Amino acid sequence: MKIKTISFFIILSLNIVNAESSSVEISSILKNLRCLICQGQSVADSNSEFAQTIKLVVKDQIDKGRSEKEIYNFLIDKYGEWIVYKPPLNRVNFLLWIIPYLVLVAGGVIIFLLFKKRVNHR
Amino acid sequence: MKKKIIKSFIVLLLIFIIGVFFIGLNNSTIYDTKSLVGQKLVNIELDHFNKKKKITEGDFNTNNFTLINFWASWCGPCRQEHPFLIKLKEENNLKLLGVNFKDQKKNALKFLNEFGNPYDVLAKDQLGKSSVNFGIYGIPESILLNKDLVVIKKFIGPISLSDYGYIKDIINK
């Protein structure tokens, strides 16, 4: 009984997460697109001619069944990587993506070494 | 020894941070379209201005050079570049495709009657969605293509006297 109840709640929560992710898809895509003619605004935030057009295009692409990645690739192909706030991993921005993980690992190592040193002192 | 390692690490970290700032701040954040040069335009589909038909790459891949010009009657700088487009009409090596962008038909026709029609083919893009295929983000913008529909140059803003000279040089080489 207990397992059935837990399974029920897990499935229910997964469904809620799925429903939420599909409904926010368009707004999350628009938030990750830079308005090329605005100062520091995303397409979602802007009402410029350019932003309005991109909103229509993204909606069309979603209606055609394109995935988020396909939509980004289409727009990157037309406007370059500058249009996305979160650019895909490539040779140029490799360091930008990898450094946080390296810092995390280095931090972990430092904490481990300090902890080990303290234990040895005791 | 340990102190030396820490010092070296701090120095390297500082060099790295300064390097990142140096490169980052020297990079222009203004959008440009250099990356589009050399790309081949594919899946071109535009609505004809007058007829109920689509304009595709097949309509202008017989031209030696094509200049696609995005314009509108409500666009001030389009008036500024128009005399250069009229002059370019005289070039035999070049065909002009005009794309009337988010405009009203009667206003567009009035504009062409007043300033002249330089276009060999005229298309319309009332919602601006087709222009996204060309990487357009404002008007006027123009794209110079060769016979293989490869982008030679993209002109952002009105075509200037130097742009006019550049186009003439390219098509008469």
Short mmCIF file of C-alpha atoms in Angstrom, two decimals:
data_model
loop_
_atom_site.label_atom_id
_atom_site.label_comp_id
_atom_site.label_asym_id
_atom_site.label_seq_id
_atom_site.Cartn_x
_atom_site.Cartn_y
_atom_site.Cartn_z
CA MET A 1 0.00 0.00 0.00
CA LYS A 2 2.80 2.32 1.01
CA ILE A 3 4.68 1.66 -2.27
CA LYS A 4 1.51 2.27 -4.29
CA THR A 5 0.91 5.60 -2.55
CA ILE A 6 4.52 6.72 -3.07
CA SER A 7 4.38 5.66 -6.76
CA PHE A 8 1.13 7.58 -7.18
CA PHE A 9 2.66 10.80 -5.81
CA ILE A 10 5.85 10.38 -7.88
CA ILE A 11 3.85 9.96 -11.12
CA LEU A 12 1.61 12.87 -10.14
CA SER A 13 4.58 15.16 -9.49
CA LEU A 14 6.23 14.14 -12.78
CA ASN A 15 3.02 14.98 -14.65
CA ILE A 16 2.85 18.37 -12.97
CA VAL A 17 6.49 19.08 -13.91
CA ASN A 18 5.80 18.00 -17.54
CA ALA A 19 2.67 20.14 -17.77
CA GLU A 20 4.52 23.15 -16.41
CA SER A 21 7.51 22.69 -18.73
CA SER A 22 5.35 22.52 -21.88
CA SER A 23 3.30 25.58 -20.91
CA VAL A 24 6.35 27.73 -20.17
CA GLU A 25 8.27 26.59 -23.22
CA ILE A 26 7.53 29.65 -25.38
CA SER A 27 8.24 32.15 -22.61
CA SER A 28 11.47 30.38 -21.60
CA ILE A 29 12.62 30.42 -25.25
CA LEU A 30 11.79 34.12 -25.62
CA LYS A 31 13.61 34.92 -22.37
CA ASN A 32 16.75 33.28 -23.73
CA LEU A 33 16.64 35.33 -26.94
CA ARG A 34 18.37 38.69 -27.10
CA CYS A 35 16.55 41.61 -28.69
CA LEU A 36 19.21 42.70 -31.17
CA ILE A 37 18.03 46.28 -31.41
CA CYS A 38 17.36 46.89 -27.71
CA GLN A 39 19.69 47.72 -24.84
CA GLY A 40 19.91 44.75 -22.50
CA GLN A 41 16.42 43.42 -23.17
CA SER A 42 15.33 39.95 -24.08
CA VAL A 43 12.81 39.31 -26.84
CA ALA A 44 10.32 38.42 -24.09
CA ASP A 45 10.74 41.83 -22.43
CA SER A 46 10.73 43.95 -25.58
CA ASN A 47 7.91 45.27 -27.73
CA SER A 48 10.15 46.40 -30.57
CA GLU A 49 9.33 45.49 -34.18
CA PHE A 50 12.17 42.96 -34.15
CA ALA A 51 11.00 41.33 -30.91
CA GLN A 52 7.41 41.14 -32.14
CA THR A 53 8.54 39.42 -35.34
CA ILE A 54 10.72 36.94 -33.47
CA LYS A 55 7.81 36.15 -31.13
CA LEU A 56 5.66 35.30 -34.17
CA VAL A 57 8.44 33.19 -35.69
CA VAL A 58 9.04 31.25 -32.45
CA LYS A 59 5.30 30.61 -32.12
CA ASP A 60 5.21 29.36 -35.73
CA GLN A 61 8.15 27.08 -35.11
CA ILE A 62 6.51 25.63 -31.98
CA ASP A 63 3.29 25.07 -33.93
CA LYS A 64 5.35 23.21 -36.53
CA GLY A 65 6.53 20.91 -33.74
CA ARG A 66 10.13 22.12 -33.63
CA SER A 67 12.02 21.52 -30.41
CA GLU A 68 13.61 24.27 -28.32
CA LYS A 69 17.05 23.30 -29.61
CA GLU A 70 15.88 23.36 -33.24
CA ILE A 71 14.41 26.85 -32.75
CA TYR A 72 17.66 28.13 -31.24
CA ASN A 73 19.66 26.54 -34.07
CA PHE A 74 17.39 28.15 -36.67
CA LEU A 75 17.80 31.61 -35.13
CA ILE A 76 21.55 31.15 -34.55
CA ASP A 77 21.85 30.21 -38.21
CA LYS A 78 20.16 33.49 -39.18
CA TYR A 79 21.53 35.92 -36.59
CA GLY A 80 24.58 34.23 -35.11
CA GLU A 81 25.15 33.10 -31.52
CA TRP A 82 24.68 36.65 -30.26
CA ILE A 83 20.92 36.16 -30.36
CA VAL A 84 20.93 33.60 -27.52
CA TYR A 85 21.81 34.51 -23.97
CA LYS A 86 22.95 30.96 -23.28
CA PRO A 87 25.16 30.04 -26.21
CA PRO A 88 25.82 26.37 -27.00
CA LEU A 89 29.15 24.86 -25.98
CA ASN A 90 31.85 25.35 -28.59
CA ARG A 91 35.63 25.82 -28.86
CA VAL A 92 35.44 29.56 -28.24
CA ASN A 93 33.35 29.49 -25.07
CA PHE A 94 34.64 26.15 -23.82
CA LEU A 95 36.45 27.73 -20.85
CA LEU A 96 33.38 29.69 -19.84
CA TRP A 97 31.42 26.46 -19.45
CA ILE A 98 34.14 24.37 -17.88
CA ILE A 99 35.59 26.83 -15.33
CA PRO A 100 32.67 26.72 -12.83
CA TYR A 101 32.99 22.93 -12.67
CA LEU A 102 36.78 23.14 -12.28
CA VAL A 103 36.36 25.69 -9.46
CA LEU A 104 33.81 23.42 -7.82
CA VAL A 105 36.18 20.45 -7.99
CA ALA A 106 39.14 22.56 -6.82
CA GLY A 107 37.04 23.89 -3.93
CA GLY A 108 36.09 20.34 -2.98
CA VAL A 109 39.74 19.27 -3.07
CA ILE A 110 40.79 22.24 -0.90
CA ILE A 111 38.06 21.53 1.65
CA PHE A 112 39.02 17.86 1.67
CA LEU A 113 42.72 18.67 2.19
CA LEU A 114 41.96 21.17 4.98
CA PHE A 115 39.65 18.67 6.65
CA LYS A 116 42.32 15.94 6.35
CA LYS A 117 44.97 18.25 7.79
CA ARG A 118 42.77 19.11 10.76
CA VAL A 119 42.09 15.43 11.44
CA ASN A 120 45.84 14.64 11.26
CA HIS A 121 46.63 17.45 13.73
CA ARG A 122 44.30 15.96 16.30
CA MET B 1 57.50 26.09 -1.17
CA LYS B 2 53.84 26.11 -0.29
CA LYS B 3 53.82 29.90 -0.18
CA LYS B 4 55.42 30.01 -3.62
CA ILE B 5 52.69 27.79 -5.06
CA ILE B 6 49.99 29.98 -3.51
CA LYS B 7 51.67 33.14 -4.84
CA SER B 8 52.01 31.66 -8.34
CA PHE B 9 48.38 30.55 -8.24
CA ILE B 10 47.21 34.04 -7.24
CA VAL B 11 49.35 35.67 -9.96
CA LEU B 12 48.02 33.23 -12.60
CA LEU B 13 44.46 33.85 -11.41
CA LEU B 14 44.96 37.63 -11.67
CA ILE B 15 46.47 37.30 -15.16
CA PHE B 16 43.53 35.13 -16.17
CA ILE B 17 40.94 37.58 -14.80
CA ILE B 18 42.66 40.58 -16.43
CA GLY B 19 42.96 38.60 -19.69
CA VAL B 20 39.26 37.73 -19.67
CA PHE B 21 38.31 41.36 -19.01
CA PHE B 22 40.74 42.59 -21.68
CA ILE B 23 39.36 40.27 -24.35
CA GLY B 24 35.75 40.72 -23.21
CA LEU B 25 35.87 44.52 -23.11
CA ASN B 26 37.64 44.74 -26.46
CA ASN B 27 34.97 42.65 -28.14
CA SER B 28 32.24 44.70 -29.74
CA THR B 29 28.81 43.92 -28.34
CA ILE B 30 27.12 45.48 -31.33
CA TYR B 31 25.48 42.85 -33.48
CA ASP B 32 27.04 42.44 -36.89
CA THR B 33 26.47 40.01 -39.69
CA LYS B 34 30.02 39.14 -40.69
CA SER B 35 29.25 35.49 -40.05
CA LEU B 36 26.55 35.55 -42.74
CA VAL B 37 29.03 36.43 -45.47
CA GLY B 38 29.85 33.31 -47.45
CA GLN B 39 26.63 31.55 -46.47
CA LYS B 40 24.36 30.27 -49.20
CA LEU B 41 20.75 31.38 -48.99
CA VAL B 42 18.40 28.44 -49.10
CA ASN B 43 14.65 27.91 -48.77
CA ILE B 44 13.88 31.39 -50.05
CA GLU B 45 10.15 31.93 -50.13
CA LEU B 46 8.60 35.35 -50.45
CA ASP B 47 5.12 36.49 -51.45
CA HIS B 48 4.99 38.39 -54.73
CA PHE B 49 3.87 41.99 -54.24
CA ASN B 50 1.10 41.95 -56.86
CA LYS B 51 0.58 38.37 -57.93
CA LYS B 52 -0.57 35.42 -55.89
CA LYS B 53 2.66 33.52 -56.28
CA LYS B 54 5.79 32.75 -54.34
CA ILE B 55 9.21 34.05 -55.21
CA THR B 56 11.85 31.37 -54.68
CA GLU B 57 15.57 31.02 -55.36
CA GLY B 58 14.68 29.70 -58.82
CA ASP B 59 13.48 33.19 -59.74
CA PHE B 60 16.89 34.75 -59.45
CA ASN B 61 19.60 32.12 -59.63
CA THR B 62 20.03 32.97 -63.31
CA ASN B 63 21.23 36.46 -62.36
CA ASN B 64 24.94 37.11 -62.12
CA PHE B 65 24.34 39.18 -59.01
CA THR B 66 21.24 39.92 -56.97
CA LEU B 67 20.69 42.68 -54.46
CA ILE B 68 17.85 42.00 -52.06
CA ASN B 69 16.67 45.25 -50.55
CA PHE B 70 14.30 45.37 -47.58
CA TRP B 71 12.36 48.61 -47.48
CA ALA B 72 9.11 50.27 -46.46
CA SER B 73 7.33 53.51 -47.23
CA TRP B 74 7.33 54.43 -43.52
CA CYS B 75 11.11 54.08 -43.30
CA GLY B 76 12.95 57.40 -43.48
CA PRO B 77 16.44 56.06 -44.31
CA CYS B 78 14.90 54.08 -47.21
CA ARG B 79 14.28 57.41 -48.96
CA GLN B 80 17.93 58.27 -48.42
CA GLU B 81 19.21 55.14 -50.19
CA HIS B 82 16.60 55.11 -52.95
CA PRO B 83 18.57 57.26 -55.46
CA PHE B 84 21.44 54.73 -55.27
CA LEU B 85 19.04 51.87 -55.97
CA ILE B 86 17.68 53.77 -58.97
CA LYS B 87 21.25 54.13 -60.25
CA LEU B 88 21.95 50.43 -59.65
CA LYS B 89 18.95 49.57 -61.80
CA GLU B 90 21.05 50.60 -64.80
CA GLU B 91 23.58 47.83 -64.13
CA ASN B 92 23.07 44.86 -66.46
CA ASN B 93 24.90 42.43 -64.18
CA LEU B 94 22.63 43.06 -61.25
CA LYS B 95 19.00 42.29 -60.54
CA LEU B 96 17.21 44.00 -57.71
CA LEU B 97 14.71 42.19 -55.55
CA GLY B 98 12.75 44.52 -53.33
CA VAL B 99 11.04 43.21 -50.22
CA ASN B 100 8.38 45.55 -48.95
CA PHE B 101 8.52 45.08 -45.18
CA LYS B 102 5.50 45.44 -42.85
CA ASP B 103 3.93 48.03 -45.08
CA GLN B 104 0.56 48.92 -46.56
CA LYS B 105 0.25 48.25 -50.27
CA LYS B 106 -1.16 51.68 -51.17
CA ASN B 107 1.62 53.45 -49.26
CA ALA B 108 4.27 51.28 -50.90
CA LEU B 109 2.88 52.03 -54.36
CA LYS B 110 2.72 55.74 -53.58
CA PHE B 111 6.38 55.61 -52.50
CA LEU B 112 7.42 53.89 -55.74
CA ASN B 113 5.39 56.30 -57.87
CA GLU B 114 7.00 59.24 -56.14
CA PHE B 115 10.63 58.09 -56.04
CA GLY B 116 10.73 55.55 -58.88
CA ASN B 117 10.74 51.78 -58.95
CA PRO B 118 14.26 50.31 -59.06
CA TYR B 119 13.17 46.71 -58.53
CA ASP B 120 13.16 43.95 -61.13
CA VAL B 121 11.08 41.81 -58.81
CA LEU B 122 8.99 43.05 -55.92
CA ALA B 123 7.97 40.95 -52.95
CA LYS B 124 6.12 41.71 -49.74
CA ASP B 125 6.54 40.56 -46.18
CA GLN B 126 3.59 41.93 -44.26
CA LEU B 127 4.33 40.27 -40.91
CA GLY B 128 8.11 40.38 -41.24
CA LYS B 129 8.38 36.61 -40.69
CA SER B 130 9.93 35.81 -44.08
CA SER B 131 12.65 38.38 -43.50
CA VAL B 132 13.89 36.41 -40.49
CA ASN B 133 15.13 33.83 -43.02
CA PHE B 134 17.47 36.51 -44.30
CA GLY B 135 18.68 37.55 -40.84
CA ILE B 136 16.94 40.92 -41.10
CA TYR B 137 16.45 42.83 -37.85
CA GLY B 138 15.55 46.28 -39.09
CA ILE B 139 15.21 48.19 -42.31
CA PRO B 140 16.67 49.26 -44.62
CA GLU B 141 18.94 46.27 -45.07
CA SER B 142 20.32 44.86 -48.30
CA ILE B 143 22.04 41.62 -49.20
CA LEU B 144 24.32 41.24 -52.20
CA LEU B 145 24.32 37.70 -53.60
CA ASN B 146 26.31 36.07 -56.34
CA LYS B 147 24.97 33.63 -58.93
CA ASP B 148 25.19 30.73 -56.47
CA LEU B 149 23.09 32.74 -53.98
CA VAL B 150 26.04 33.06 -51.65
CA VAL B 151 26.06 36.23 -49.53
CA ILE B 152 28.86 38.56 -50.67
CA LYS B 153 27.96 41.39 -48.33
CA LYS B 154 25.17 42.53 -46.11
CA PHE B 155 24.44 46.23 -45.80
CA ILE B 156 22.83 47.28 -42.56
CA GLY B 157 21.20 50.66 -42.81
CA PRO B 158 20.79 52.74 -45.95
CA ILE B 159 23.08 52.12 -48.91
CA SER B 160 25.61 54.93 -48.94
CA LEU B 161 27.75 56.36 -51.71
CA SER B 162 30.65 54.11 -50.69
CA ASP B 163 28.33 51.06 -50.61
CA TYR B 164 27.13 52.00 -54.09
CA GLY B 165 30.75 52.16 -55.27
CA TYR B 166 31.51 48.82 -53.61
CA ILE B 167 28.55 47.13 -55.32
CA LYS B 168 29.53 48.58 -58.70
CA ASP B 169 33.12 47.37 -58.26
CA ILE B 170 32.02 43.86 -57.33
CA ILE B 171 29.53 43.39 -60.16
CA ASN B 172 31.82 44.86 -62.82
CA LYS B 173 34.95 42.90 -61.86
#
